[in-house]
């Protein structure tokens, strides 16, 4: 193996290169010790239809269900659920839930968010079945975050190959959130104990998105610039790439291929193989596999140029406009949708496609083949 | 395994449903017994650049080369080559070459095409290195077809896993030709001994494309409706789907992702997993894997509705306009490009996307999700 | 790609190197034009248990079934069945069935086998459901061979990805037969129109096994030297290697891993990835993927040295003794088991493992690592 | 997805079920905060031959090399190396090296091991190129353990798909150590901050092996019962299962298949897909993919019955005797091989195979098919 000198385009830096001019003050109280993203509570408008999508099409495992709620988990999970579908009037996200290291971390969460001036609710009996004592907050960015330690253990189905389907989802991998001011969001998340692994910027220092982790993968959640607070997607992992292809093939066989919004493809950011689906309410679900280990404290941060056409799809396949513009509402602790705040920084879609934007495959090479030109006009024309 | 009653959309018929109103008369001479598509001779304008693409990027095996020509084969091939790159002034195809069962089939080829009134040239010493006696013709559709039996055997590298790369190409799979009148082309190819395996039609009987085989795969060549004669693509097979993904990943690493024109994806027609690339001259190359056995004489013919959005991509991903409109010139036996004849039947692109066309995912279901609408406007806007 | 000079061990020759000193005379009647191996009729002693194995574990598709019989097919098949399980008193094979090109080929089959002095039975209504007129014979080697053209068409499930399981079997690939005198068997099969693609010999010209094809894969059937006539195995194909691994994983989850007799592994002969299972009656089933195209008349014949330890497993993993010694009885046309004739030539097991045999990884290199020595003592010790 | 009641055989418990009657006292000094296993330093007797194996066959990346040493890393690594090959007179392991969270953890390591009465050596300049200040100890079990934080960063080649080979190794996954008294070793490792994820026991409470982790995979190292201290193996991860198969195929093509000692297969313990190789000195290398997330503090511990035939190979394929009996010497800090202490507890090989042992596929089912019986006699016969 001889390594040729040609370096990949993204810049690798020793530390997170994002600075906020509009920072939320760091609380003096220490943050809770978060282990990982654990589950999302989704409000869906037609439970039967949603159940079909998540259970019959995506083959998530039903841990428990009742008339209004379905509790789902992935094949390698041993906690009660990774996804809750709850019937409700407005499609939205009721909670982004993280598991913490110990019961005492709930006290820390309360102190941390109280000091931030956030609305905080603690429930001994938890907010959903299978989860014990938990804290929910409306965080400084407007997102409903939950923290819990106590949870019901269920069978880890990792070895149950008699139950696997070709597209088996084995882990919850991450959340992705839409927020107007990415550097501000990153600073708050770093205070909460997260670390940046990759980000997208332009030459002027505008940050378009940042990926942040607790567990040693590329992310537990990402902050995507846009009108927010909104939920961009929730992502489940498969073992191999062919599992993701199998999901596409099954959607085709079911004549539900229009649930595929983008991909499959290879990400530049994260290096993972991906697919984006839309559920019956339009909630976006990513299927994801094979990012890399990030657990060292000096894990190199990868910063991508927003104009690098391979940042979001390593093969240069176009990101469809809806992927940039559509996202799910999030609820406050009373169950009402949070109002949106508009992004004032540049929009990634605007600066990369259409009349006002540009993308390159090779830096300083303006040549674009004929067959690619049509694709990048698309944004401006819509 | 219980089979649910929901049938796939395409119609399966016992026999080829294509009839030509403009048929070329069937010769009384019997056709040569064709084994399979064997190689394509490509004229390229920059041999060094093309060699980089086919050898350094796609890892085809160099059997032999000189200043003006590179002879390439796939890993499981035992004949001298599957692709010839020849330096020339105009990017074009010099030959679509088929192997026949015996030397005597060359006599049959001469008689068959002579009766058709075609220009025929027979060379004892062959037209390229490694190939013995061969017949070249300008066929009734204007394509340069070659037939040969004698060929130099070389090492079949099937077992040489020390040489395999992640995207190893193991067989030449098929050609694809552009011609204005598909039913007319099909009728002639059936006289030549080919059988239709799948086709695309509309309710009025307009035929947009047809796939035809000699070896028992979905095709040795296909006829695609459009201004012709032109070469749409040449296709190589890999063993598995991840091999195709590896080619995309490598193109990204080389900052050559703009060589990817369409895909990867799953075809409806053929059920194969695919990727379309464009070489430095714009010649289109498909990478293809896992179609099905078609060798029985009553192999069911699958007819797809041109408005079925899953016919060309089973996942409903959009076909980029260039894929419909661009193709390579073909040469006559003097090496001059053949003039094009325009298609007068409807264009598949026009009837499926844009203002004048429509596509459905589910027949009789006009509902298209928001995130899909943008994609299908594209055609009309260009 | 630069090809290093080191050649693989097997010898490649232009034509079949097998000669019989004990040949069955070639009939003057031409053989039927065989398309492919089409189905096997298996007699099983406990239909419920066998159904569990083939349907619940291996996920073959039930076309039709009644109290005594289950008709199964693979996902890409369009004829009624590839396997018949019929309840009976003695586990055995009732028919190795081949599809022929036309109804007229049945007349040819009758004439061919009549001239060979074989018992021949022709039935207008066929011998199993779903198959029309058919001819069954007791062939010169004692095997029950069937030939048919008429068959009921059923849905080809190739596109039904909603039904696929992780280990989906997509095609019947081949049979494998045990017979005492391999050269004699090969000569008769060549008269029947088969061609040798690979074989195993020693330096003295003893032939241990030969692979023969009609369709252009490595084989439709193979002749394995041993006491016969017996059925060694029937083989189904998957699309990819991970499908075969999924079958192993599922057997483990069901605590049925002892159904795995040998593998998974890579064959030297055929270059395919393989797995051998034993069904509840001990009938051997191979799962197989990715051999190579053999359809040219001058397809190179590959002859392996019986002492080459990579001939049957490319990774040198030991062949378990039962694989050599155990096989299924075959029935005559009255349903009685055929008596066995002993092999008089050397046994492959004896010459390769144990006190009287030897195997090498590298020719002329007698060095065997410590960790391999135990494995090759095994044969003699049993 | 309906979950049938049949549970897998291993017993799942909330906490580590291993107790030592012979424990090393827990130091009062806190242990260093270990991030992960980081590299192994191997002494090899023929550097050229070893380089061929690790670089030309396994395609590890050379970060740096000189006359006596080769520094190798995996594709996704950003620290200087994961493996050091150093030329020396006796094949052995010079260091099992772990990365710690901060420079201060070196002080903790010194204090921790000093209190344990171990020999400790701290070097400002490190013990190998690319690594800064480091501490090496002769641990209470006799193993040469290293701890470091400072390290040279190198290019993470994760995105360099132009360099990937079919069997690309992407991460160092774990070590495996042989030690006579597993419970004693586990207790010490728990004091060092490790957690048990899985283990193998019998009904009498004898512990045969235990797996322990710092990073949230099944292990950073495992303790295997046997005469020790010895190194059982070092393991590298691939992305997918086919990558492991590609390594086997390449070894076959190079006529080095006798480097394969065991596998490929699926582990029961860890649920990973595996392969064991032996390098030119007999050092054992595992290739490994797809275990599961273990990062929660209450991660269920899986205890396997030593008689469960699927514990080490989920498919029931036999473990070859050499895998149990052979392992590499380890060196003290002066570079002399550590003397071995014999295991006095039962041997896993003896209790599972051969005349004195037994294995089951299904608990309480003594039926073993004919074709499996030969395999399990093997152990006693050697």
Short mmCIF file of C-alpha atoms in Angstrom, two decimals, chain A residues 6-10 241-242 245 248-264 266 273 278-279 281-282 304 308-311 313-317 320 322-323 326 360-363 365 367-372 374-375 377-378 381-382, chain B residues 6 8-10 241-242 245 248-264 266 273 278-282 304 308-311 313-317 320 322-323 326 360-363 365 367-372 374-375 377-378 381-382:
data_model
loop_
_atom_site.label_atom_id
_atom_site.label_comp_id
_atom_site.label_asym_id
_atom_site.label_seq_id
_atom_site.Cartn_x
_atom_site.Cartn_y
_atom_site.Cartn_z
CA UNK A 6 -3.33 13.63 -3.28
CA UNK A 7 -5.22 14.59 -0.16
CA UNK A 8 -8.99 14.52 0.14
CA UNK A 9 -10.66 17.92 -0.09
CA UNK A 10 -11.97 18.42 3.44
CA UNK A 241 -24.84 -1.79 2.67
CA UNK A 242 -26.92 -4.50 1.00
CA UNK A 245 -30.52 -1.70 -0.78
CA UNK A 248 -35.29 0.17 -1.37
CA UNK A 249 -36.05 -3.04 -3.24
CA UNK A 250 -38.87 -3.88 -0.85
CA UNK A 251 -40.36 -0.40 -1.18
CA UNK A 252 -40.35 -0.91 -4.94
CA UNK A 253 -42.08 -4.28 -4.60
CA UNK A 254 -44.73 -2.69 -2.40
CA UNK A 255 -45.15 0.18 -4.89
CA UNK A 256 -44.06 2.54 -2.15
CA UNK A 257 -40.85 3.71 -3.82
CA UNK A 258 -42.08 7.30 -3.45
CA UNK A 259 -41.21 6.95 0.24
CA UNK A 260 -37.58 7.25 -0.92
CA UNK A 261 -36.62 10.90 -0.79
CA UNK A 262 -32.86 10.76 -1.34
CA UNK A 263 -30.25 8.08 -1.91
CA UNK A 264 -29.10 5.49 -1.40
CA UNK A 266 -22.40 7.46 0.35
CA UNK A 273 -23.71 4.68 3.40
CA UNK A 278 -40.31 9.81 4.45
CA UNK A 279 -42.90 8.16 6.64
CA UNK A 281 -46.63 11.89 7.95
CA UNK A 282 -43.52 13.09 6.14
CA UNK A 304 -16.09 20.42 4.55
CA UNK A 308 -17.67 20.80 -2.31
CA UNK A 309 -20.17 18.77 -4.23
CA UNK A 310 -19.09 15.57 -2.50
CA UNK A 311 -19.70 16.78 1.06
CA UNK A 313 -23.04 12.78 -1.34
CA UNK A 314 -19.59 11.41 -2.01
CA UNK A 315 -20.67 10.42 -5.52
CA UNK A 316 -21.91 13.91 -6.33
CA UNK A 317 -25.52 12.85 -6.67
CA UNK A 320 -33.21 17.04 -3.64
CA UNK A 322 -37.20 18.95 -0.20
CA UNK A 323 -34.34 17.50 1.81
CA UNK A 326 -38.86 20.16 4.74
CA UNK A 360 -17.46 21.89 -7.58
CA UNK A 361 -16.23 18.34 -7.86
CA UNK A 362 -12.62 19.38 -8.10
CA UNK A 363 -11.59 22.65 -6.50
CA UNK A 365 -11.91 23.14 -11.90
CA UNK A 367 -15.48 22.22 -15.97
CA UNK A 368 -18.71 20.39 -15.41
CA UNK A 369 -19.71 17.64 -17.83
CA UNK A 370 -22.82 18.25 -19.91
CA UNK A 371 -24.70 15.51 -18.09
CA UNK A 372 -24.21 17.18 -14.73
CA UNK A 374 -28.99 19.97 -15.68
CA UNK A 375 -28.89 18.66 -12.17
CA UNK A 377 -29.79 24.15 -12.34
CA UNK A 378 -32.60 22.48 -10.52
CA UNK A 381 -35.83 26.69 -11.13
CA UNK A 382 -38.16 25.56 -8.42
CA UNK B 6 -50.77 -8.22 -5.21
CA UNK B 8 -46.25 -6.48 -9.80
CA UNK B 9 -47.25 -3.86 -12.34
CA UNK B 10 -45.59 -5.12 -15.51
CA UNK B 241 -23.79 -5.04 -5.44
CA UNK B 242 -21.05 -3.80 -3.12
CA UNK B 245 -20.74 0.82 -4.74
CA UNK B 248 -18.65 4.98 -6.91
CA UNK B 249 -16.60 5.33 -3.72
CA UNK B 250 -13.35 5.18 -5.68
CA UNK B 251 -14.57 7.81 -8.15
CA UNK B 252 -15.33 10.04 -5.17
CA UNK B 253 -11.87 9.48 -3.72
CA UNK B 254 -10.33 10.38 -7.07
CA UNK B 255 -12.56 13.47 -7.32
CA UNK B 256 -14.02 12.00 -10.46
CA UNK B 257 -17.56 11.58 -9.12
CA UNK B 258 -18.83 13.61 -12.08
CA UNK B 259 -18.16 10.52 -14.18
CA UNK B 260 -21.30 9.11 -12.52
CA UNK B 261 -24.26 9.97 -14.72
CA UNK B 262 -27.03 7.92 -13.15
CA UNK B 263 -27.38 5.51 -10.26
CA UNK B 264 -26.46 3.33 -8.57
CA UNK B 266 -32.05 -1.18 -9.17
CA UNK B 273 -28.47 -3.48 -9.88
CA UNK B 278 -19.41 8.41 -18.76
CA UNK B 279 -15.85 7.91 -19.95
CA UNK B 280 -13.57 10.84 -20.89
CA UNK B 281 -15.14 11.00 -24.38
CA UNK B 282 -18.64 10.71 -22.99
CA UNK B 304 -43.53 -2.41 -18.76
CA UNK B 308 -44.61 3.23 -14.66
CA UNK B 309 -42.09 5.21 -12.71
CA UNK B 310 -40.34 2.03 -11.51
CA UNK B 311 -39.64 0.60 -15.00
CA UNK B 313 -35.41 2.60 -11.65
CA UNK B 314 -37.23 0.27 -9.29
CA UNK B 315 -36.85 2.82 -6.50
CA UNK B 316 -38.40 5.62 -8.55
CA UNK B 317 -35.20 7.65 -8.68
CA UNK B 320 -31.41 12.27 -15.75
CA UNK B 322 -28.72 13.34 -20.54
CA UNK B 323 -29.30 9.62 -20.20
CA UNK B 326 -26.87 11.68 -25.29
CA UNK B 360 -46.98 7.00 -11.62
CA UNK B 361 -45.71 4.91 -8.76
CA UNK B 362 -49.07 3.23 -8.22
CA UNK B 363 -51.38 2.92 -11.20
CA UNK B 365 -53.02 6.82 -7.83
CA UNK B 367 -51.07 11.34 -5.43
CA UNK B 368 -47.42 12.24 -5.53
CA UNK B 369 -45.66 13.30 -2.35
CA UNK B 370 -44.42 16.88 -2.22
CA UNK B 371 -40.82 15.73 -2.24
CA UNK B 372 -41.24 13.91 -5.53
CA UNK B 374 -39.82 18.70 -8.09
CA UNK B 375 -38.04 15.82 -9.66
CA UNK B 377 -40.87 18.82 -13.40
CA UNK B 378 -37.26 18.70 -14.37
CA UNK B 381 -37.76 22.90 -17.64
CA UNK B 382 -34.56 22.16 -19.47
#
